[in-house]
Amino acid sequence: MLKGKKIVLGVCGGIAAYKAVELLRLYIKAGAEVFVVMTRHAQEFVTPLTFQTLSGNPVHTDLFNLYQEKEIGHISLADRADLFVLAPATANVIGKLACGIADDLLTTTVMATKAPVLVVPAMNVNMWENSIYRENEERLRRHGYQIMEPATGYLACGWEGKGKLPDPSAIFAASEALLVPKDLAGEVILVTAGPTCEPLDPVRYMSNNSSGKMGYAIAKAAQQRGARVFLVSGPVALEPPSGVEYYPVKRAQEMLATVERLWEPTTVLIKAAAVADYRPREVAEGKIKKGEGESLMLELVKNPDILAQLGAKKGNRLLVGFAAETDDLLANARKKLTAKNLDLIVANDIAQPGAGFDVDTNIVRLLTPDGDVEALPLLAKSEVATILLDRIASLLCTRRGSVE
Ligand code: CTP
């Protein structure tokens, strides 16, 4: 997302300035070009040389420095930004911006930019709660600035509470979200993810190896692209992405009931969950005890096929399924595409290294009812999610008769 993007990182004078170094590293690792602007007070906490060395670009500090102005004037810095990030942003700088004061290089450049501005405040909890500060923040919000909530915890000033700079990875994610085109705005995308767990008794269940990583990556990317996202998830060890409406479930029947409840407003269903096809006929009330015999017979009954049931009443919704296969990938995926009345199926050969359950990558093919097969190389699940949503966006566009 950030590859090739130009980010201006404004660093203000607070103890959290050292965390901006880590943020800079994340941007550079993602392939962004970063130009750092520091206030005079920021330079008391971290030296410009640190940022210069890591960004590979001169650090800008002084509005009236003839050399800096000749090399790259502050207006040109404001113009070239795809994104402006203020981290940490102090109460002082936020107050100045809220009042239209531009008395140093940083405030002048922020006021001159047309790029989205992400403000990441960090300060003492009492300053953060101060009513004048709250008004200033609100004013910036009204003028289109994106403001992150600080984290809560032990603050460098000795107080506990809200005011900590959020983790650099959270600032990085918020930066990505600001640059994503909102081409799915207006869509309501329901994503199912993870395994289902079918209980045998109060302590045991049948399940599978699904980690939920693919479904969560789709939910996150869809939310960033402006969709309202429902994430119905079996038990996994992942945090739901911020901004999605999260519905944890355990059994297939519960997943079906939840999906049906959310069905009415849904415009796109993406079923990435690995639903157990069968469940034990009986769930024992007490723990099943070890018997005398050498084996134990379990009787299983079929679970509802959630996707097939919804495919039968899809109306003009767009339905996307997944096919996890070990043999005859394309033939089996095509059968599911037709049988479940889908618009797109993501086929993955889970026997291939780097594909399928519990890894961060996937190798998939995208099949449509007109016989098209698009083979994608080994990609990170986040990249698969982006391409899948690109295809969904263009299917929606065609369906609505508009030309992209
Ligand atoms: N699916 C579902 N409900 C089920 C089983 C599967 O909604 N009871 C959905 C999955 O979420 C996936 C698609 O159907 O999007 C295909 O799932 P998969 O497990 O590959 O295929 P099955 O239809 O279960 O067939 P089989 O296990 O025989 O391959």
Coordinates of C-alpha atoms and ligand atoms in Angstrom, one line a residue:
M1 CA 0.0 0.0 0.0
L2 CA 2.7 2.5 0.9
K3 CA 5.2 1.4 -1.8
G4 CA 6.5 4.4 -3.7
K5 CA 4.3 6.8 -1.6
K6 CA 5.8 10.0 -0.3
I7 CA 5.2 10.5 3.4
V8 CA 6.1 13.7 5.3
L9 CA 6.7 12.7 8.9
G10 CA 6.4 15.6 11.3
V11 CA 8.0 15.0 14.7
C12 CA 7.1 17.3 17.6
G13 CA 8.9 17.7 20.9
G14 CA 7.8 15.0 23.3
I15 CA 9.4 11.9 24.9
A16 CA 7.5 9.7 22.4
A17 CA 9.7 11.2 19.6
Y18 CA 11.9 8.2 19.9
K19 CA 9.0 6.0 18.8
A20 CA 8.8 8.0 15.5
V21 CA 12.1 6.4 14.7
E22 CA 10.5 3.0 14.7
L23 CA 7.6 4.3 12.7
L24 CA 10.0 5.7 10.1
R25 CA 11.6 2.2 9.8
L26 CA 8.2 0.6 9.2
Y27 CA 7.5 3.2 6.4
I28 CA 10.9 2.6 4.8
K29 CA 10.5 -1.2 5.0
A30 CA 7.2 -0.9 3.2
G31 CA 8.9 1.0 0.3
A32 CA 7.7 4.5 1.1
E33 CA 9.9 7.6 0.7
V34 CA 10.0 9.6 3.9
F35 CA 10.8 13.3 4.5
V36 CA 11.2 14.2 8.1
V37 CA 10.3 17.6 9.5
M38 CA 11.3 18.2 13.2
T39 CA 10.3 21.1 15.5
R40 CA 13.0 22.7 17.5
H41 CA 11.8 20.9 20.6
A42 CA 11.8 17.5 18.9
Q43 CA 15.5 17.9 18.3
E44 CA 16.0 18.0 22.1
F45 CA 14.7 14.4 22.3
V46 CA 16.2 12.7 19.1
T47 CA 18.8 14.1 16.8
P48 CA 18.0 14.9 13.2
L49 CA 20.9 12.6 12.2
T50 CA 19.0 9.5 13.4
F51 CA 16.1 10.3 11.1
Q52 CA 18.4 11.4 8.3
T53 CA 20.3 8.2 8.4
L54 CA 17.2 6.0 8.4
S55 CA 15.2 7.9 5.8
G56 CA 18.1 8.6 3.5
N57 CA 16.8 12.2 3.1
P58 CA 17.9 15.4 4.7
V59 CA 15.8 16.3 7.8
H60 CA 14.1 19.6 7.6
T61 CA 14.1 21.7 10.8
D62 CA 14.2 25.4 10.0
L63 CA 11.8 27.7 8.1
F64 CA 14.5 30.3 7.5
N65 CA 17.3 28.0 6.5
L66 CA 18.4 29.3 3.1
Y67 CA 20.2 26.1 2.2
Q68 CA 17.1 23.9 3.0
E69 CA 14.8 26.3 1.3
K70 CA 16.9 26.2 -1.8
E71 CA 17.2 22.4 -1.8
I72 CA 13.5 21.8 -1.2
G73 CA 11.3 24.6 -0.1
H74 CA 8.6 24.0 2.5
I75 CA 5.9 24.5 -0.1
S76 CA 7.4 21.8 -2.3
L77 CA 7.6 19.5 0.8
A78 CA 3.9 20.2 1.4
D79 CA 3.1 19.6 -2.3
R80 CA 5.0 16.4 -2.8
A81 CA 3.4 14.6 0.2
D82 CA 0.9 11.8 -0.5
L83 CA 0.4 11.7 3.2
F84 CA 1.4 13.9 6.2
V85 CA 1.8 12.2 9.5
L86 CA 2.4 14.1 12.8
A87 CA 3.8 11.7 15.3
P88 CA 4.0 12.5 18.1
A89 CA 1.8 15.6 17.9
T90 CA 2.0 17.8 21.0
A91 CA -0.9 19.8 22.5
N92 CA 1.1 22.9 21.5
V93 CA 1.3 22.0 17.8
I94 CA -2.3 20.8 17.7
G95 CA -3.3 24.1 19.4
K96 CA -1.4 26.1 16.8
L97 CA -2.9 24.2 13.9
A98 CA -6.4 24.6 15.3
C99 CA -5.9 28.4 15.4
G100 CA -4.2 28.7 12.0
I101 CA -0.8 29.7 13.5
A102 CA 2.1 28.8 11.2
D103 CA 5.2 30.0 12.9
D104 CA 7.7 27.3 12.2
L105 CA 8.5 24.9 9.3
L106 CA 6.3 22.1 10.6
T107 CA 3.1 24.1 11.1
T108 CA 3.7 26.0 7.8
T109 CA 4.1 22.9 5.9
V110 CA 1.1 21.2 7.4
M111 CA -1.1 24.2 6.6
A112 CA 0.2 24.3 3.0
T113 CA -0.5 20.6 2.2
K114 CA -3.4 19.2 0.3
A115 CA -2.5 15.7 1.4
P116 CA -4.4 13.8 4.1
V117 CA -3.0 14.6 7.5
L118 CA -2.8 12.0 10.2
V119 CA -2.4 13.5 13.7
V120 CA -1.1 11.2 16.4
P121 CA -1.3 13.0 19.8
A122 CA 0.9 12.0 22.7
M123 CA 0.9 13.9 26.0
N124 CA 0.1 13.9 29.7
V125 CA -3.4 12.6 30.5
N126 CA -4.5 15.8 32.1
M127 CA -3.4 17.8 29.1
W128 CA -5.3 15.4 26.8
E129 CA -8.5 15.8 28.9
N130 CA -8.1 19.6 29.1
S131 CA -11.2 21.2 27.7
I132 CA -9.3 23.7 25.5
Y133 CA -7.2 20.8 24.1
R134 CA -10.5 18.8 23.4
E135 CA -11.9 21.8 21.5
N136 CA -8.7 22.1 19.4
E137 CA -8.8 18.5 18.5
E138 CA -12.5 18.7 17.6
R139 CA -11.8 21.7 15.4
L140 CA -9.0 19.8 13.5
R141 CA -11.4 16.9 13.1
R142 CA -14.1 19.2 11.6
H143 CA -11.5 20.5 9.2
G144 CA -10.8 17.0 7.9
Y145 CA -7.7 16.0 9.9
Q146 CA -7.6 12.4 10.9
I147 CA -6.8 12.1 14.6
M148 CA -5.8 8.9 16.3
E149 CA -6.8 8.0 19.8
P150 CA -3.8 7.8 22.2
A151 CA -3.1 4.5 24.0
T152 CA -3.7 4.1 27.7
G153 CA -1.0 3.1 30.1
Y154 CA 1.9 4.3 32.2
L155 CA 3.0 7.8 30.9
A156 CA 6.6 9.1 31.0
C157 CA 5.5 11.9 33.3
G158 CA 4.6 9.4 36.0
W159 CA 0.8 9.5 35.5
E160 CA -1.3 6.6 34.3
G161 CA -4.0 7.1 31.7
K162 CA -4.7 8.1 28.2
G163 CA -2.0 9.9 26.3
K164 CA 0.6 7.4 25.2
L165 CA 1.6 7.3 21.6
P166 CA -0.1 4.3 20.0
D167 CA 2.2 1.5 18.9
P168 CA 4.1 2.3 15.7
S169 CA 2.4 -0.6 13.9
A170 CA -1.0 0.9 14.7
I171 CA 0.1 4.3 13.3
F172 CA 1.4 2.4 10.2
A173 CA -2.0 0.7 9.7
A174 CA -3.8 4.0 10.1
S175 CA -1.5 5.5 7.5
E176 CA -2.2 2.7 5.0
A177 CA -5.9 3.1 5.6
L178 CA -5.8 6.8 4.7
L179 CA -4.2 6.1 1.3
V180 CA -6.5 3.3 0.2
P181 CA -9.0 4.3 -2.4
K182 CA -12.6 4.0 -1.0
D183 CA -13.9 2.1 -3.9
L184 CA -16.1 -0.2 -1.8
A185 CA -17.9 2.6 0.0
G186 CA -21.6 1.9 0.2
E187 CA -21.1 -1.9 0.1
V188 CA -21.9 -4.1 3.1
I189 CA -19.5 -7.0 3.0
L190 CA -20.0 -10.1 5.2
V191 CA -16.9 -12.2 5.6
T192 CA -16.8 -15.5 7.4
A193 CA -13.5 -16.7 8.7
G194 CA -11.7 -19.4 10.7
P195 CA -12.8 -22.9 11.6
T196 CA -16.0 -24.1 13.2
C197 CA -15.8 -26.2 16.4
E198 CA -18.3 -28.9 16.8
P199 CA -18.5 -30.1 20.5
L200 CA -18.4 -33.7 21.5
D201 CA -18.8 -33.1 25.2
P202 CA -18.1 -30.1 27.6
V203 CA -14.3 -30.3 27.0
R204 CA -13.8 -31.7 23.5
Y205 CA -14.7 -30.7 20.0
M206 CA -14.0 -31.5 16.3
S207 CA -12.4 -28.8 14.2
N208 CA -9.8 -28.1 11.6
N209 CA -6.5 -26.1 11.1
S210 CA -8.0 -22.9 9.7
S211 CA -6.2 -19.9 11.3
G212 CA -8.6 -17.3 10.0
K213 CA -5.7 -15.3 8.4
M214 CA -7.2 -15.2 4.9
G215 CA -10.7 -14.1 6.1
Y216 CA -9.3 -11.5 8.5
A217 CA -7.0 -10.1 5.8
I218 CA -10.1 -9.7 3.5
A219 CA -12.2 -8.1 6.3
K220 CA -9.4 -5.6 7.1
A221 CA -8.8 -4.6 3.4
A222 CA -12.6 -4.3 2.7
Q223 CA -13.0 -2.0 5.7
Q224 CA -10.1 0.1 4.6
R225 CA -11.6 0.4 1.2
G226 CA -14.7 2.0 2.7
A227 CA -17.1 -1.0 3.0
R228 CA -19.2 -1.7 6.1
V229 CA -17.8 -5.1 7.2
F230 CA -19.4 -7.9 9.2
L231 CA -16.8 -10.4 10.3
V232 CA -18.4 -13.7 11.5
S233 CA -15.5 -15.8 12.8
G234 CA -14.9 -19.2 14.3
P235 CA -12.4 -19.3 17.2
V236 CA -9.0 -18.1 16.1
A237 CA -6.0 -16.4 17.8
L238 CA -6.3 -13.1 15.9
E239 CA -7.5 -9.7 16.9
P240 CA -10.5 -8.5 14.8
P241 CA -9.3 -5.6 12.6
S242 CA -10.4 -2.2 13.8
G243 CA -13.6 -0.8 12.4
V244 CA -15.2 -4.2 11.5
E245 CA -18.4 -5.4 13.2
Y246 CA -17.3 -8.6 14.8
Y247 CA -19.5 -11.7 15.5
P248 CA -17.6 -14.6 17.2
V249 CA -19.3 -18.0 16.7
K250 CA -18.3 -21.6 17.4
R251 CA -20.5 -24.1 15.7
A252 CA -21.6 -24.2 12.0
Q253 CA -25.2 -23.9 13.0
E254 CA -24.4 -20.8 15.0
M255 CA -22.5 -19.4 12.0
L256 CA -25.5 -20.0 9.8
A257 CA -27.9 -18.3 12.2
T258 CA -25.5 -15.3 12.5
V259 CA -25.0 -15.0 8.7
E260 CA -28.8 -15.2 8.2
R261 CA -29.3 -12.5 10.8
L262 CA -26.9 -10.2 8.9
W263 CA -28.2 -11.2 5.4
E264 CA -30.7 -8.5 4.7
P265 CA -28.3 -5.5 4.4
T266 CA -25.4 -7.6 2.9
T267 CA -24.4 -6.8 -0.6
V268 CA -21.4 -9.1 -0.8
L269 CA -20.8 -12.4 1.0
I270 CA -17.3 -13.8 1.2
K271 CA -17.2 -17.2 2.8
A272 CA -13.6 -17.9 3.7
A273 CA -14.5 -20.0 6.8
A274 CA -13.6 -23.6 6.9
V275 CA -16.9 -25.0 8.0
A276 CA -17.0 -28.5 9.5
D277 CA -19.1 -30.6 7.1
Y278 CA -20.2 -32.9 10.0
R279 CA -20.9 -32.6 13.7
P280 CA -21.4 -35.3 16.4
R281 CA -25.1 -36.4 16.5
E282 CA -25.0 -36.3 20.3
V283 CA -23.2 -33.8 22.5
A284 CA -22.6 -35.6 25.8
E285 CA -23.7 -33.6 28.9
G286 CA -20.8 -34.8 30.9
K287 CA -17.2 -35.5 29.9
I288 CA -17.1 -38.8 27.9
K289 CA -15.1 -41.3 30.1
K290 CA -12.5 -43.7 28.8
G291 CA -14.3 -47.0 28.3
E292 CA -12.9 -50.6 28.5
G293 CA -12.9 -51.2 24.7
E294 CA -10.0 -50.2 22.3
S295 CA -12.2 -48.0 20.1
L296 CA -15.0 -45.5 20.4
M297 CA -17.7 -45.0 17.7
L298 CA -18.9 -41.5 17.1
E299 CA -21.9 -40.9 14.9
L300 CA -21.7 -37.7 12.8
V301 CA -24.5 -35.8 11.1
K302 CA -24.2 -33.4 8.2
N303 CA -24.0 -29.7 9.0
P304 CA -25.9 -27.2 6.9
D305 CA -24.0 -26.0 3.8
I306 CA -24.2 -22.3 4.7
L307 CA -23.0 -21.0 1.3
A308 CA -25.3 -23.3 -0.7
Q309 CA -28.3 -22.2 1.4
L310 CA -27.5 -18.6 0.8
G311 CA -26.7 -19.2 -2.8
A312 CA -30.2 -20.4 -3.3
K313 CA -31.6 -17.1 -2.2
K314 CA -28.9 -14.6 -3.1
G315 CA -31.0 -12.1 -5.0
N316 CA -28.6 -9.5 -6.5
R317 CA -25.9 -10.0 -3.9
L318 CA -22.5 -11.1 -5.0
L319 CA -21.3 -14.4 -3.5
V320 CA -17.7 -15.5 -3.2
G321 CA -16.7 -18.9 -2.0
F322 CA -13.4 -20.7 -1.2
A323 CA -12.5 -24.2 -2.3
A324 CA -9.8 -25.9 -0.3
E325 CA -8.7 -28.9 -2.2
T326 CA -5.9 -31.5 -2.2
D327 CA -6.9 -33.2 -5.6
D328 CA -8.4 -32.1 -8.9
L329 CA -8.3 -28.4 -7.9
L330 CA -10.0 -26.8 -10.9
A331 CA -12.7 -29.5 -11.5
N332 CA -13.7 -29.5 -7.8
A333 CA -13.7 -25.7 -7.6
R334 CA -15.9 -25.4 -10.7
K335 CA -18.4 -27.9 -9.3
K336 CA -18.7 -25.8 -6.1
L337 CA -19.0 -22.6 -8.1
T338 CA -22.0 -24.0 -10.0
A339 CA -23.6 -26.0 -7.1
K340 CA -23.5 -23.0 -4.7
N341 CA -24.5 -20.4 -7.3
L342 CA -21.4 -18.3 -6.8
D343 CA -20.1 -15.3 -8.7
L344 CA -16.4 -16.1 -7.9
I345 CA -14.6 -18.9 -6.2
V346 CA -11.1 -18.8 -4.8
A347 CA -9.5 -22.2 -5.3
N348 CA -6.5 -23.2 -3.3
D349 CA -4.5 -26.3 -3.4
I350 CA -3.8 -26.7 0.3
A351 CA -1.2 -29.4 -0.3
Q352 CA 1.2 -26.9 -1.9
P353 CA 3.9 -25.4 0.4
G354 CA 3.0 -21.8 1.2
A355 CA -0.7 -22.3 0.5
G356 CA -3.8 -22.9 2.6
F357 CA -4.3 -23.1 6.3
D358 CA -2.2 -21.5 9.1
V359 CA 0.5 -19.8 6.9
D360 CA 0.8 -16.1 6.0
T361 CA 0.9 -16.8 2.2
N362 CA -1.4 -18.4 -0.3
I363 CA -1.4 -19.6 -3.9
V364 CA -4.8 -19.3 -5.4
R365 CA -6.8 -19.3 -8.6
L366 CA -9.8 -17.2 -9.1
L367 CA -12.6 -18.8 -11.2
T368 CA -15.8 -17.2 -12.5
P369 CA -18.9 -18.7 -14.0
D370 CA -17.9 -17.7 -17.6
G371 CA -14.9 -20.1 -17.4
D372 CA -12.2 -17.6 -16.6
V373 CA -9.3 -18.8 -14.5
E374 CA -6.8 -16.3 -13.1
A375 CA -3.8 -18.0 -11.5
L376 CA -2.0 -15.9 -8.9
P377 CA 1.5 -16.5 -7.7
L378 CA 2.6 -17.2 -4.1
L379 CA 1.5 -14.0 -2.3
A380 CA 1.0 -12.7 1.2
K381 CA -2.6 -13.2 2.3
S382 CA -3.0 -9.4 2.5
E383 CA -2.0 -9.2 -1.2
V384 CA -4.5 -12.0 -2.2
A385 CA -7.2 -10.0 -0.3
T386 CA -6.4 -6.9 -2.3
I387 CA -6.5 -8.6 -5.6
L388 CA -9.7 -10.5 -4.6
L389 CA -11.4 -7.2 -3.6
D390 CA -10.2 -5.6 -6.9
R391 CA -12.0 -8.3 -8.8
I392 CA -15.1 -8.0 -6.6
A393 CA -15.1 -4.2 -7.1
S394 CA -15.0 -4.6 -10.9
L395 CA -17.7 -7.3 -10.8
L396 CA -19.9 -4.8 -8.8
C397 CA -19.1 -2.1 -11.3
T398 CA -20.1 -4.2 -14.3
R399 CA -23.2 -5.4 -12.5
R400 CA -24.3 -1.8 -11.8
G401 CA -23.7 -0.9 -15.4
S402 CA -21.1 1.7 -14.7
V403 CA -17.8 1.9 -16.5
E404 CA -14.7 2.3 -14.4
Ligands
CTP1 N1 -19.1 -24.0 3.2 C1 -20.2 -23.6 3.9 N2 -20.8 -24.5 4.7 C2 -20.4 -25.8 4.8 C3 -19.2 -26.2 4.1 C4 -18.6 -25.3 3.3 O1 -20.6 -22.5 3.8 N3 -21.0 -26.6 5.5 C5 -18.4 -23.0 2.3 C6 -17.0 -22.7 2.7 O2 -17.0 -21.6 3.5 C7 -16.4 -22.4 1.3 C8 -17.1 -23.3 0.4 O3 -18.4 -23.6 1.0 O4 -16.5 -21.1 0.9 C9 -16.4 -24.6 0.0 O5 -16.0 -25.2 1.2 P1 -15.1 -26.6 1.1 O6 -14.8 -27.0 2.4 O7 -13.9 -26.4 0.1 O8 -16.1 -27.5 0.3 P2 -17.3 -28.4 0.7 O9 -18.5 -27.8 0.0 O10 -17.4 -28.5 2.2 O11 -17.0 -29.8 0.0 P3 -15.8 -30.8 0.3 O12 -15.5 -30.7 1.8 O13 -16.4 -32.1 0.0 O14 -14.7 -30.4 -0.5

